[in-house]
């Protein structure tokens, strides 16, 4: 008698578990890729500059002038939220509003990956504050670099969409990571927290705080 009761109890538990799994499978939605990057993220330079001039510092001539900035600048360093790339033509400093925006983007990106069941990754920051001298050096190697860039105000940073730092052993497809990052940026953009331009040749999103 006890064996019979035990047997039916196990069978019932298994049936409930299988049913729950099937319900979860039904509730899962297929991954939808973001579309029209260039059409969506088309905030032109004048928008970036308008916000940068309103919130940013007076442009600096060189890195030696960082301590003379007329607004407080915060240094950004690689952390659990994001990775700062090896910077060759910029300095890792931003005004507080831009620092907060960067943290929001990085945090929302990780949260979104988790919700979609994707492995954890960190975004990679590829360019930050540029000085007059670094802009000149950059233009020697990159003819597309603008002399009139929002980067000189400490309000603007670039985030790669072709490179991400995996936080564990598992790695997600690059195109899926790019798509999730785009969703995060569009959400913040619609909240009027930033301007974003899709940089096709540079492989990054050009972002300015609002």
PDB file of C-alpha atoms in Angstrom:
ATOM      1  CA  UNK A   1       0.000   0.000   0.000  1.00  0.00           C
ATOM      2  CA  UNK A   2       2.763   2.436   0.960  1.00  0.00           C
ATOM      3  CA  UNK A   3       4.659   1.620  -2.238  1.00  0.00           C
ATOM      4  CA  UNK A   4       1.554   2.299  -4.313  1.00  0.00           C
ATOM      5  CA  UNK A   5       0.988   5.671  -2.639  1.00  0.00           C
ATOM      6  CA  UNK A   6       4.670   6.567  -3.065  1.00  0.00           C
ATOM      7  CA  UNK A   7       4.548   5.548  -6.734  1.00  0.00           C
ATOM      8  CA  UNK A   8       1.503   7.707  -7.494  1.00  0.00           C
ATOM      9  CA  UNK A   9       2.984  10.626  -5.561  1.00  0.00           C
ATOM     10  CA  UNK A  10       6.160  10.519  -7.654  1.00  0.00           C
ATOM     11  CA  UNK A  11       4.150  10.243 -10.877  1.00  0.00           C
ATOM     12  CA  UNK A  12       2.007  13.264  -9.926  1.00  0.00           C
ATOM     13  CA  UNK A  13       5.072  15.357  -9.094  1.00  0.00           C
ATOM     14  CA  UNK A  14       6.667  14.447 -12.420  1.00  0.00           C
ATOM     15  CA  UNK A  15       3.492  15.303 -14.342  1.00  0.00           C
ATOM     16  CA  UNK A  16       3.252  18.692 -12.602  1.00  0.00           C
ATOM     17  CA  UNK A  17       6.933  19.418 -13.329  1.00  0.00           C
ATOM     18  CA  UNK A  18       6.604  18.444 -17.009  1.00  0.00           C
ATOM     19  CA  UNK A  19       3.483  20.606 -17.308  1.00  0.00           C
ATOM     20  CA  UNK A  20       5.258  23.582 -15.733  1.00  0.00           C
ATOM     21  CA  UNK A  21       8.196  23.178 -18.110  1.00  0.00           C
ATOM     22  CA  UNK A  22       5.858  23.153 -21.105  1.00  0.00           C
ATOM     23  CA  UNK A  23       4.109  26.291 -19.853  1.00  0.00           C
ATOM     24  CA  UNK A  24       7.490  28.030 -19.470  1.00  0.00           C
ATOM     25  CA  UNK A  25       8.451  27.016 -22.992  1.00  0.00           C
ATOM     26  CA  UNK A  26       5.184  28.457 -24.307  1.00  0.00           C
ATOM     27  CA  UNK A  27       5.732  31.722 -22.428  1.00  0.00           C
ATOM     28  CA  UNK A  28       9.242  32.191 -23.808  1.00  0.00           C
ATOM     29  CA  UNK A  29       9.361  34.513 -26.784  1.00  0.00           C
ATOM     30  CA  UNK A  30      11.864  34.157 -29.634  1.00  0.00           C
ATOM     31  CA  UNK A  31      14.733  36.641 -29.640  1.00  0.00           C
ATOM     32  CA  UNK A  32      13.858  39.639 -31.795  1.00  0.00           C
ATOM     33  CA  UNK A  33      16.815  41.427 -33.356  1.00  0.00           C
ATOM     34  CA  UNK A  34      16.960  45.208 -33.380  1.00  0.00           C
ATOM     35  CA  UNK A  35      16.601  46.699 -36.857  1.00  0.00           C
ATOM     36  CA  UNK A  36      17.501  49.918 -38.641  1.00  0.00           C
ATOM     37  CA  UNK A  37      20.458  51.015 -36.508  1.00  0.00           C
ATOM     38  CA  UNK A  38      21.432  53.918 -38.755  1.00  0.00           C
ATOM     39  CA  UNK A  39      17.876  55.152 -39.182  1.00  0.00           C
ATOM     40  CA  UNK A  40      17.139  54.962 -35.455  1.00  0.00           C
ATOM     41  CA  UNK A  41      20.363  56.389 -34.065  1.00  0.00           C
ATOM     42  CA  UNK A  42      20.678  59.393 -36.340  1.00  0.00           C
ATOM     43  CA  UNK A  43      21.173  62.267 -33.880  1.00  0.00           C
ATOM     44  CA  UNK A  44      23.425  64.612 -35.821  1.00  0.00           C
ATOM     45  CA  UNK A  45      26.466  66.433 -34.480  1.00  0.00           C
ATOM     46  CA  UNK A  46      24.612  69.704 -33.850  1.00  0.00           C
ATOM     47  CA  UNK A  47      22.349  67.998 -31.291  1.00  0.00           C
ATOM     48  CA  UNK A  48      25.324  66.439 -29.521  1.00  0.00           C
ATOM     49  CA  UNK A  49      27.157  69.765 -29.506  1.00  0.00           C
ATOM     50  CA  UNK A  50      24.172  71.702 -28.194  1.00  0.00           C
ATOM     51  CA  UNK A  51      23.869  69.444 -25.168  1.00  0.00           C
ATOM     52  CA  UNK A  52      27.640  69.175 -24.726  1.00  0.00           C
ATOM     53  CA  UNK A  53      28.146  72.939 -24.639  1.00  0.00           C
ATOM     54  CA  UNK A  54      25.303  73.344 -22.144  1.00  0.00           C
ATOM     55  CA  UNK A  55      26.487  70.655 -19.702  1.00  0.00           C
ATOM     56  CA  UNK A  56      30.174  70.280 -20.395  1.00  0.00           C
ATOM     57  CA  UNK A  57      33.495  71.891 -19.617  1.00  0.00           C
ATOM     58  CA  UNK A  58      35.361  74.520 -21.579  1.00  0.00           C
ATOM     59  CA  UNK A  59      37.539  72.504 -23.989  1.00  0.00           C
ATOM     60  CA  UNK A  60      41.079  71.831 -22.764  1.00  0.00           C
ATOM     61  CA  UNK A  61      44.261  72.244 -24.779  1.00  0.00           C
ATOM     62  CA  UNK A  62      46.037  69.182 -23.405  1.00  0.00           C
ATOM     63  CA  UNK A  63      45.859  66.468 -20.741  1.00  0.00           C
ATOM     64  CA  UNK A  64      48.015  68.655 -18.491  1.00  0.00           C
ATOM     65  CA  UNK A  65      45.030  71.003 -18.166  1.00  0.00           C
ATOM     66  CA  UNK A  66      42.656  68.407 -16.671  1.00  0.00           C
ATOM     67  CA  UNK A  67      43.015  69.874 -13.193  1.00  0.00           C
ATOM     68  CA  UNK A  68      42.023  73.289 -14.580  1.00  0.00           C
ATOM     69  CA  UNK A  69      38.630  72.181 -15.900  1.00  0.00           C
ATOM     70  CA  UNK A  70      35.836  74.590 -14.978  1.00  0.00           C
ATOM     71  CA  UNK A  71      33.509  71.710 -14.074  1.00  0.00           C
ATOM     72  CA  UNK A  72      34.090  68.690 -11.876  1.00  0.00           C
ATOM     73  CA  UNK A  73      35.349  65.732 -13.882  1.00  0.00           C
ATOM     74  CA  UNK A  74      35.109  62.121 -12.719  1.00  0.00           C
ATOM     75  CA  UNK A  75      37.630  59.508 -13.747  1.00  0.00           C
ATOM     76  CA  UNK A  76      36.113  56.314 -15.125  1.00  0.00           C
ATOM     77  CA  UNK A  77      37.846  52.978 -14.638  1.00  0.00           C
ATOM     78  CA  UNK A  78      37.084  49.412 -15.639  1.00  0.00           C
ATOM     79  CA  UNK A  79      34.707  47.839 -13.130  1.00  0.00           C
ATOM     80  CA  UNK A  80      31.978  45.199 -12.836  1.00  0.00           C
ATOM     81  CA  UNK A  81      29.664  47.325 -14.949  1.00  0.00           C
ATOM     82  CA  UNK A  82      31.880  48.243 -17.911  1.00  0.00           C
ATOM     83  CA  UNK A  83      35.341  47.911 -19.417  1.00  0.00           C
ATOM     84  CA  UNK A  84      37.421  50.941 -20.384  1.00  0.00           C
ATOM     85  CA  UNK A  85      39.445  50.179 -23.492  1.00  0.00           C
ATOM     86  CA  UNK A  86      43.088  51.139 -23.899  1.00  0.00           C
ATOM     87  CA  UNK A  87      42.630  54.820 -24.742  1.00  0.00           C
ATOM     88  CA  UNK A  88      45.077  56.245 -27.276  1.00  0.00           C
ATOM     89  CA  UNK A  89      43.450  59.572 -28.159  1.00  0.00           C
ATOM     90  CA  UNK A  90      41.301  60.455 -25.161  1.00  0.00           C
ATOM     91  CA  UNK A  91      41.331  60.744 -21.379  1.00  0.00           C
ATOM     92  CA  UNK A  92      39.079  58.644 -19.074  1.00  0.00           C
ATOM     93  CA  UNK A  93      37.140  61.575 -17.609  1.00  0.00           C
ATOM     94  CA  UNK A  94      33.500  62.661 -17.818  1.00  0.00           C
ATOM     95  CA  UNK A  95      31.227  65.222 -16.194  1.00  0.00           C
ATOM     96  CA  UNK A  96      28.989  63.682 -13.462  1.00  0.00           C
ATOM     97  CA  UNK A  97      25.881  63.537 -15.683  1.00  0.00           C
ATOM     98  CA  UNK A  98      27.758  61.539 -18.325  1.00  0.00           C
ATOM     99  CA  UNK A  99      29.168  59.213 -15.651  1.00  0.00           C
ATOM    100  CA  UNK A 100      25.653  58.507 -14.416  1.00  0.00           C
ATOM    101  CA  UNK A 101      24.458  57.858 -17.960  1.00  0.00           C
ATOM    102  CA  UNK A 102      27.311  55.431 -18.629  1.00  0.00           C
ATOM    103  CA  UNK A 103      26.500  53.523 -15.424  1.00  0.00           C
ATOM    104  CA  UNK A 104      22.802  53.368 -16.389  1.00  0.00           C
ATOM    105  CA  UNK A 105      23.623  52.006 -19.842  1.00  0.00           C
ATOM    106  CA  UNK A 106      25.992  49.381 -18.454  1.00  0.00           C
ATOM    107  CA  UNK A 107      23.591  48.321 -15.682  1.00  0.00           C
ATOM    108  CA  UNK A 108      20.543  48.174 -17.958  1.00  0.00           C
ATOM    109  CA  UNK A 109      22.533  46.162 -20.504  1.00  0.00           C
ATOM    110  CA  UNK A 110      23.428  43.514 -17.920  1.00  0.00           C
ATOM    111  CA  UNK A 111      19.861  43.414 -16.595  1.00  0.00           C
ATOM    112  CA  UNK A 112      18.467  42.988 -20.097  1.00  0.00           C
ATOM    113  CA  UNK A 113      20.881  40.143 -20.863  1.00  0.00           C
ATOM    114  CA  UNK A 114      19.766  38.384 -17.684  1.00  0.00           C
ATOM    115  CA  UNK A 115      16.083  38.805 -18.521  1.00  0.00           C
ATOM    116  CA  UNK A 116      16.661  37.361 -21.988  1.00  0.00           C
ATOM    117  CA  UNK A 117      18.608  34.396 -20.625  1.00  0.00           C
ATOM    118  CA  UNK A 118      21.866  35.455 -22.263  1.00  0.00           C
ATOM    119  CA  UNK A 119      25.343  35.147 -20.663  1.00  0.00           C
ATOM    120  CA  UNK A 120      26.567  38.196 -18.774  1.00  0.00           C
ATOM    121  CA  UNK A 121      28.825  40.612 -20.674  1.00  0.00           C
ATOM    122  CA  UNK A 122      30.178  44.109 -20.086  1.00  0.00           C
ATOM    123  CA  UNK A 123      30.156  46.974 -22.562  1.00  0.00           C
ATOM    124  CA  UNK A 124      33.491  48.406 -23.742  1.00  0.00           C
ATOM    125  CA  UNK A 125      34.094  52.179 -23.683  1.00  0.00           C
ATOM    126  CA  UNK A 126      36.428  53.093 -26.544  1.00  0.00           C
ATOM    127  CA  UNK A 127      36.685  56.906 -26.420  1.00  0.00           C
ATOM    128  CA  UNK A 128      35.993  59.539 -23.782  1.00  0.00           C
ATOM    129  CA  UNK A 129      37.246  63.116 -23.208  1.00  0.00           C
ATOM    130  CA  UNK A 130      39.421  64.543 -25.966  1.00  0.00           C
ATOM    131  CA  UNK A 131      41.696  67.557 -25.610  1.00  0.00           C
ATOM    132  CA  UNK A 132      42.822  69.903 -28.358  1.00  0.00           C
ATOM    133  CA  UNK A 133      46.108  68.056 -28.784  1.00  0.00           C
ATOM    134  CA  UNK A 134      44.501  64.600 -28.837  1.00  0.00           C
ATOM    135  CA  UNK A 135      42.020  65.732 -31.504  1.00  0.00           C
ATOM    136  CA  UNK A 136      44.912  66.878 -33.697  1.00  0.00           C
ATOM    137  CA  UNK A 137      46.700  63.552 -33.243  1.00  0.00           C
ATOM    138  CA  UNK A 138      43.516  61.600 -33.962  1.00  0.00           C
ATOM    139  CA  UNK A 139      42.826  63.496 -37.174  1.00  0.00           C
ATOM    140  CA  UNK A 140      46.240  62.484 -38.486  1.00  0.00           C
ATOM    141  CA  UNK A 141      45.246  58.813 -38.402  1.00  0.00           C
ATOM    142  CA  UNK A 142      41.478  59.158 -38.784  1.00  0.00           C
ATOM    143  CA  UNK A 143      40.336  61.629 -41.405  1.00  0.00           C
ATOM    144  CA  UNK A 144      36.702  61.185 -40.301  1.00  0.00           C
ATOM    145  CA  UNK A 145      37.416  62.522 -36.819  1.00  0.00           C
ATOM    146  CA  UNK A 146      35.744  65.881 -36.377  1.00  0.00           C
ATOM    147  CA  UNK A 147      37.658  68.900 -35.101  1.00  0.00           C
ATOM    148  CA  UNK A 148      34.318  70.129 -33.763  1.00  0.00           C
ATOM    149  CA  UNK A 149      33.529  67.091 -31.613  1.00  0.00           C
ATOM    150  CA  UNK A 150      31.303  66.817 -28.533  1.00  0.00           C
ATOM    151  CA  UNK A 151      34.057  64.673 -27.014  1.00  0.00           C
ATOM    152  CA  UNK A 152      35.988  67.800 -25.994  1.00  0.00           C
ATOM    153  CA  UNK A 153      33.296  68.789 -23.469  1.00  0.00           C
ATOM    154  CA  UNK A 154      33.482  65.705 -21.259  1.00  0.00           C
ATOM    155  CA  UNK A 155      29.828  64.862 -21.942  1.00  0.00           C
ATOM    156  CA  UNK A 156      30.359  62.281 -24.626  1.00  0.00           C
ATOM    157  CA  UNK A 157      31.711  58.750 -24.909  1.00  0.00           C
ATOM    158  CA  UNK A 158      31.798  55.924 -27.431  1.00  0.00           C
ATOM    159  CA  UNK A 159      30.689  52.355 -26.698  1.00  0.00           C
ATOM    160  CA  UNK A 160      31.729  49.543 -29.025  1.00  0.00           C
ATOM    161  CA  UNK A 161      29.090  47.341 -30.629  1.00  0.00           C
ATOM    162  CA  UNK A 162      31.593  44.944 -32.192  1.00  0.00           C
ATOM    163  CA  UNK A 163      33.360  44.031 -28.938  1.00  0.00           C
ATOM    164  CA  UNK A 164      32.064  43.011 -25.527  1.00  0.00           C
ATOM    165  CA  UNK A 165      33.819  41.604 -22.467  1.00  0.00           C
ATOM    166  CA  UNK A 166      32.352  38.305 -21.325  1.00  0.00           C
ATOM    167  CA  UNK A 167      31.956  38.070 -17.558  1.00  0.00           C
ATOM    168  CA  UNK A 168      32.090  34.289 -17.363  1.00  0.00           C
ATOM    169  CA  UNK A 169      32.928  31.292 -19.495  1.00  0.00           C
ATOM    170  CA  UNK A 170      29.874  31.461 -21.720  1.00  0.00           C
ATOM    171  CA  UNK A 171      29.729  33.853 -24.639  1.00  0.00           C
ATOM    172  CA  UNK A 172      26.722  35.169 -26.530  1.00  0.00           C
ATOM    173  CA  UNK A 173      26.682  35.895 -30.284  1.00  0.00           C
ATOM    174  CA  UNK A 174      27.996  39.384 -31.024  1.00  0.00           C
ATOM    175  CA  UNK A 175      24.930  40.335 -33.065  1.00  0.00           C
ATOM    176  CA  UNK A 176      22.622  39.498 -30.153  1.00  0.00           C
ATOM    177  CA  UNK A 177      24.723  41.570 -27.758  1.00  0.00           C
ATOM    178  CA  UNK A 178      24.669  44.473 -30.196  1.00  0.00           C
ATOM    179  CA  UNK A 179      20.903  44.185 -30.503  1.00  0.00           C
ATOM    180  CA  UNK A 180      20.374  44.215 -26.717  1.00  0.00           C
ATOM    181  CA  UNK A 181      22.665  47.231 -26.348  1.00  0.00           C
ATOM    182  CA  UNK A 182      20.694  49.044 -29.048  1.00  0.00           C
ATOM    183  CA  UNK A 183      17.414  48.363 -27.212  1.00  0.00           C
ATOM    184  CA  UNK A 184      18.898  49.776 -24.006  1.00  0.00           C
ATOM    185  CA  UNK A 185      20.147  52.901 -25.783  1.00  0.00           C
ATOM    186  CA  UNK A 186      16.860  53.486 -27.572  1.00  0.00           C
ATOM    187  CA  UNK A 187      14.964  53.201 -24.286  1.00  0.00           C
ATOM    188  CA  UNK A 188      17.185  55.858 -22.657  1.00  0.00           C
ATOM    189  CA  UNK A 189      17.046  57.964 -25.803  1.00  0.00           C
ATOM    190  CA  UNK A 190      13.233  57.940 -25.775  1.00  0.00           C
ATOM    191  CA  UNK A 191      13.405  59.046 -22.139  1.00  0.00           C
ATOM    192  CA  UNK A 192      15.408  62.033 -23.429  1.00  0.00           C
ATOM    193  CA  UNK A 193      18.445  61.096 -21.387  1.00  0.00           C
ATOM    194  CA  UNK A 194      20.906  61.005 -24.286  1.00  0.00           C
ATOM    195  CA  UNK A 195      21.639  61.560 -27.951  1.00  0.00           C
ATOM    196  CA  UNK A 196      23.020  58.614 -29.914  1.00  0.00           C
ATOM    197  CA  UNK A 197      24.661  58.298 -33.312  1.00  0.00           C
ATOM    198  CA  UNK A 198      25.452  54.990 -34.968  1.00  0.00           C
ATOM    199  CA  UNK A 199      29.076  55.056 -36.146  1.00  0.00           C
ATOM    200  CA  UNK A 200      29.300  52.413 -38.869  1.00  0.00           C
ATOM    201  CA  UNK A 201      32.998  52.734 -39.751  1.00  0.00           C
ATOM    202  CA  UNK A 202      34.178  53.076 -36.140  1.00  0.00           C
ATOM    203  CA  UNK A 203      32.035  50.194 -34.899  1.00  0.00           C
ATOM    204  CA  UNK A 204      30.585  52.137 -31.981  1.00  0.00           C
ATOM    205  CA  UNK A 205      27.660  54.125 -30.637  1.00  0.00           C
ATOM    206  CA  UNK A 206      28.516  57.816 -30.126  1.00  0.00           C
ATOM    207  CA  UNK A 207      26.624  58.917 -26.996  1.00  0.00           C
ATOM    208  CA  UNK A 208      26.110  62.346 -25.385  1.00  0.00           C
ATOM    209  CA  UNK A 209      24.262  62.964 -22.134  1.00  0.00           C
ATOM    210  CA  UNK A 210      21.256  65.310 -22.161  1.00  0.00           C
TER     211      UNK A 210
END
